[in-house]
């Protein structure tokens, strides 16, 4: 769980900042990382969005999609769900998550934690 702490902190900060975004098409030709490599990548990912809530939302959604496209399927599935949730948030007038969306995002982070212990 200690290894997951940085990714949880990054994701939690992202969630609390009220960000969302759009997705890019999946990169089906690139090989995916192993679960171990994926977890290591997530703990070292230092992505930081910039701009207004709407701009940050777009950047974060795109980042989640890019990450989902390259990590192991076990980790990719919850990240993809997070990207989908963030697309909904990005389409909102404020670019901020509802309490229900925050709950859904936390559930997906918990799923990542199942694989990245």
PDB file of C-alpha atoms in Angstrom:
ATOM      1  CA  UNK A   1       0.000   0.000   0.000  1.00  0.00           C
ATOM      2  CA  UNK A   2       2.904   2.378   0.625  1.00  0.00           C
ATOM      3  CA  UNK A   3       3.893   2.079  -3.037  1.00  0.00           C
ATOM      4  CA  UNK A   4       0.402   3.183  -4.041  1.00  0.00           C
ATOM      5  CA  UNK A   5       0.474   6.270  -1.824  1.00  0.00           C
ATOM      6  CA  UNK A   6       1.994   8.661  -4.412  1.00  0.00           C
ATOM      7  CA  UNK A   7      -0.521   7.682  -7.097  1.00  0.00           C
ATOM      8  CA  UNK A   8      -3.372   7.951  -4.624  1.00  0.00           C
ATOM      9  CA  UNK A   9      -2.097  11.371  -3.587  1.00  0.00           C
ATOM     10  CA  UNK A  10      -1.875  12.478  -7.220  1.00  0.00           C
ATOM     11  CA  UNK A  11      -5.312  11.116  -8.034  1.00  0.00           C
ATOM     12  CA  UNK A  12      -6.822  12.517  -4.850  1.00  0.00           C
ATOM     13  CA  UNK A  13      -5.347  15.923  -5.620  1.00  0.00           C
ATOM     14  CA  UNK A  14      -6.761  15.674  -9.094  1.00  0.00           C
ATOM     15  CA  UNK A  15     -10.172  14.749  -7.744  1.00  0.00           C
ATOM     16  CA  UNK A  16     -10.207  17.545  -5.225  1.00  0.00           C
ATOM     17  CA  UNK A  17      -9.179  20.133  -7.783  1.00  0.00           C
ATOM     18  CA  UNK A  18     -12.378  19.558  -9.731  1.00  0.00           C
ATOM     19  CA  UNK A  19     -10.799  18.437 -12.988  1.00  0.00           C
ATOM     20  CA  UNK A  20     -12.029  16.424 -15.959  1.00  0.00           C
ATOM     21  CA  UNK A  21     -11.221  15.749 -19.580  1.00  0.00           C
ATOM     22  CA  UNK A  22     -11.593  14.136 -22.947  1.00  0.00           C
ATOM     23  CA  UNK A  23     -10.161  10.889 -24.190  1.00  0.00           C
ATOM     24  CA  UNK A  24      -7.904  10.020 -27.074  1.00  0.00           C
ATOM     25  CA  UNK A  25      -8.286   6.880 -29.171  1.00  0.00           C
ATOM     26  CA  UNK A  26      -6.650   3.769 -27.692  1.00  0.00           C
ATOM     27  CA  UNK A  27      -3.142   2.912 -28.788  1.00  0.00           C
ATOM     28  CA  UNK A  28      -3.726  -0.701 -29.747  1.00  0.00           C
ATOM     29  CA  UNK A  29      -0.348  -1.202 -31.408  1.00  0.00           C
ATOM     30  CA  UNK A  30       1.787  -0.476 -28.343  1.00  0.00           C
ATOM     31  CA  UNK A  31       2.593  -3.315 -25.946  1.00  0.00           C
ATOM     32  CA  UNK A  32       1.217  -2.857 -22.463  1.00  0.00           C
ATOM     33  CA  UNK A  33       3.241  -2.839 -19.268  1.00  0.00           C
ATOM     34  CA  UNK A  34       3.131  -5.677 -16.777  1.00  0.00           C
ATOM     35  CA  UNK A  35       1.153  -5.156 -13.562  1.00  0.00           C
ATOM     36  CA  UNK A  36       4.406  -4.586 -11.669  1.00  0.00           C
ATOM     37  CA  UNK A  37       5.658  -2.057 -14.234  1.00  0.00           C
ATOM     38  CA  UNK A  38       2.246  -0.371 -14.248  1.00  0.00           C
ATOM     39  CA  UNK A  39       2.222   0.054 -10.487  1.00  0.00           C
ATOM     40  CA  UNK A  40       5.751   1.436 -10.528  1.00  0.00           C
ATOM     41  CA  UNK A  41       4.799   3.852 -13.299  1.00  0.00           C
ATOM     42  CA  UNK A  42       1.750   5.032 -11.347  1.00  0.00           C
ATOM     43  CA  UNK A  43       3.847   5.755  -8.255  1.00  0.00           C
ATOM     44  CA  UNK A  44       6.280   7.868 -10.263  1.00  0.00           C
ATOM     45  CA  UNK A  45       3.788   9.695 -12.500  1.00  0.00           C
ATOM     46  CA  UNK A  46       4.154  13.422 -11.834  1.00  0.00           C
ATOM     47  CA  UNK A  47       1.567  14.850 -14.228  1.00  0.00           C
ATOM     48  CA  UNK A  48       0.282  18.258 -13.100  1.00  0.00           C
ATOM     49  CA  UNK A  49      -2.527  20.004 -15.017  1.00  0.00           C
ATOM     50  CA  UNK A  50      -2.545  23.769 -15.528  1.00  0.00           C
ATOM     51  CA  UNK A  51      -5.120  26.427 -16.276  1.00  0.00           C
ATOM     52  CA  UNK A  52      -8.790  26.852 -15.436  1.00  0.00           C
ATOM     53  CA  UNK A  53     -10.924  24.031 -14.053  1.00  0.00           C
ATOM     54  CA  UNK A  54     -12.145  23.241 -17.580  1.00  0.00           C
ATOM     55  CA  UNK A  55      -8.585  23.255 -18.984  1.00  0.00           C
ATOM     56  CA  UNK A  56      -7.348  21.070 -16.147  1.00  0.00           C
ATOM     57  CA  UNK A  57     -10.282  18.765 -16.680  1.00  0.00           C
ATOM     58  CA  UNK A  58      -9.381  18.278 -20.323  1.00  0.00           C
ATOM     59  CA  UNK A  59      -5.728  17.642 -19.520  1.00  0.00           C
ATOM     60  CA  UNK A  60      -6.487  15.151 -16.739  1.00  0.00           C
ATOM     61  CA  UNK A  61      -9.009  13.220 -18.796  1.00  0.00           C
ATOM     62  CA  UNK A  62      -6.515  12.962 -21.630  1.00  0.00           C
ATOM     63  CA  UNK A  63      -3.777  11.903 -19.223  1.00  0.00           C
ATOM     64  CA  UNK A  64      -5.964   9.190 -17.667  1.00  0.00           C
ATOM     65  CA  UNK A  65      -6.764   7.902 -21.154  1.00  0.00           C
ATOM     66  CA  UNK A  66      -3.086   7.841 -22.142  1.00  0.00           C
ATOM     67  CA  UNK A  67      -2.178   5.996 -18.958  1.00  0.00           C
ATOM     68  CA  UNK A  68      -5.021   3.506 -19.420  1.00  0.00           C
ATOM     69  CA  UNK A  69      -3.765   2.796 -22.935  1.00  0.00           C
ATOM     70  CA  UNK A  70      -0.321   1.694 -21.773  1.00  0.00           C
ATOM     71  CA  UNK A  71      -0.669   0.025 -18.380  1.00  0.00           C
ATOM     72  CA  UNK A  72      -1.606  -3.604 -17.702  1.00  0.00           C
ATOM     73  CA  UNK A  73      -5.263  -4.485 -18.347  1.00  0.00           C
ATOM     74  CA  UNK A  74      -5.860  -5.175 -14.639  1.00  0.00           C
ATOM     75  CA  UNK A  75      -4.897  -1.586 -13.842  1.00  0.00           C
ATOM     76  CA  UNK A  76      -6.136  -0.105 -17.107  1.00  0.00           C
ATOM     77  CA  UNK A  77      -9.780  -0.993 -16.541  1.00  0.00           C
ATOM     78  CA  UNK A  78     -10.304   1.205 -13.458  1.00  0.00           C
ATOM     79  CA  UNK A  79      -8.229   4.019 -14.989  1.00  0.00           C
ATOM     80  CA  UNK A  80     -10.366   3.850 -18.125  1.00  0.00           C
ATOM     81  CA  UNK A  81     -13.487   4.095 -15.967  1.00  0.00           C
ATOM     82  CA  UNK A  82     -11.944   7.132 -14.273  1.00  0.00           C
ATOM     83  CA  UNK A  83     -11.294   8.693 -17.685  1.00  0.00           C
ATOM     84  CA  UNK A  84     -14.941   8.053 -18.635  1.00  0.00           C
ATOM     85  CA  UNK A  85     -16.160   9.648 -15.405  1.00  0.00           C
ATOM     86  CA  UNK A  86     -13.873  12.606 -15.987  1.00  0.00           C
ATOM     87  CA  UNK A  87     -15.307  13.047 -19.502  1.00  0.00           C
ATOM     88  CA  UNK A  88     -18.707  13.487 -17.898  1.00  0.00           C
ATOM     89  CA  UNK A  89     -17.244  16.001 -15.475  1.00  0.00           C
ATOM     90  CA  UNK A  90     -15.545  17.831 -18.333  1.00  0.00           C
ATOM     91  CA  UNK A  91     -18.871  18.180 -20.090  1.00  0.00           C
ATOM     92  CA  UNK A  92     -20.364  19.872 -17.040  1.00  0.00           C
ATOM     93  CA  UNK A  93     -20.637  23.664 -16.830  1.00  0.00           C
ATOM     94  CA  UNK A  94     -18.276  23.903 -13.846  1.00  0.00           C
ATOM     95  CA  UNK A  95     -15.723  21.191 -14.624  1.00  0.00           C
ATOM     96  CA  UNK A  96     -16.095  19.917 -11.044  1.00  0.00           C
ATOM     97  CA  UNK A  97     -17.076  16.481  -9.800  1.00  0.00           C
ATOM     98  CA  UNK A  98     -20.338  15.774  -8.044  1.00  0.00           C
ATOM     99  CA  UNK A  99     -20.224  13.840  -4.776  1.00  0.00           C
ATOM    100  CA  UNK A 100     -21.444  10.754  -6.676  1.00  0.00           C
ATOM    101  CA  UNK A 101     -18.654  11.096  -9.222  1.00  0.00           C
ATOM    102  CA  UNK A 102     -16.095  11.505  -6.437  1.00  0.00           C
ATOM    103  CA  UNK A 103     -17.378   8.297  -4.867  1.00  0.00           C
ATOM    104  CA  UNK A 104     -17.114   6.480  -8.200  1.00  0.00           C
ATOM    105  CA  UNK A 105     -13.570   7.764  -8.708  1.00  0.00           C
ATOM    106  CA  UNK A 106     -12.546   6.634  -5.220  1.00  0.00           C
ATOM    107  CA  UNK A 107     -13.976   3.184  -5.934  1.00  0.00           C
ATOM    108  CA  UNK A 108     -11.822   2.960  -9.044  1.00  0.00           C
ATOM    109  CA  UNK A 109      -8.743   4.037  -7.068  1.00  0.00           C
ATOM    110  CA  UNK A 110      -9.525   1.228  -4.636  1.00  0.00           C
ATOM    111  CA  UNK A 111      -9.576  -1.196  -7.569  1.00  0.00           C
ATOM    112  CA  UNK A 112      -6.122   0.008  -8.613  1.00  0.00           C
ATOM    113  CA  UNK A 113      -4.998  -0.569  -5.021  1.00  0.00           C
ATOM    114  CA  UNK A 114      -6.073  -4.214  -5.237  1.00  0.00           C
ATOM    115  CA  UNK A 115      -3.382  -4.766  -7.882  1.00  0.00           C
ATOM    116  CA  UNK A 116      -0.776  -2.239  -6.687  1.00  0.00           C
ATOM    117  CA  UNK A 117      -0.092  -3.235  -3.081  1.00  0.00           C
TER     118      UNK A 117
END
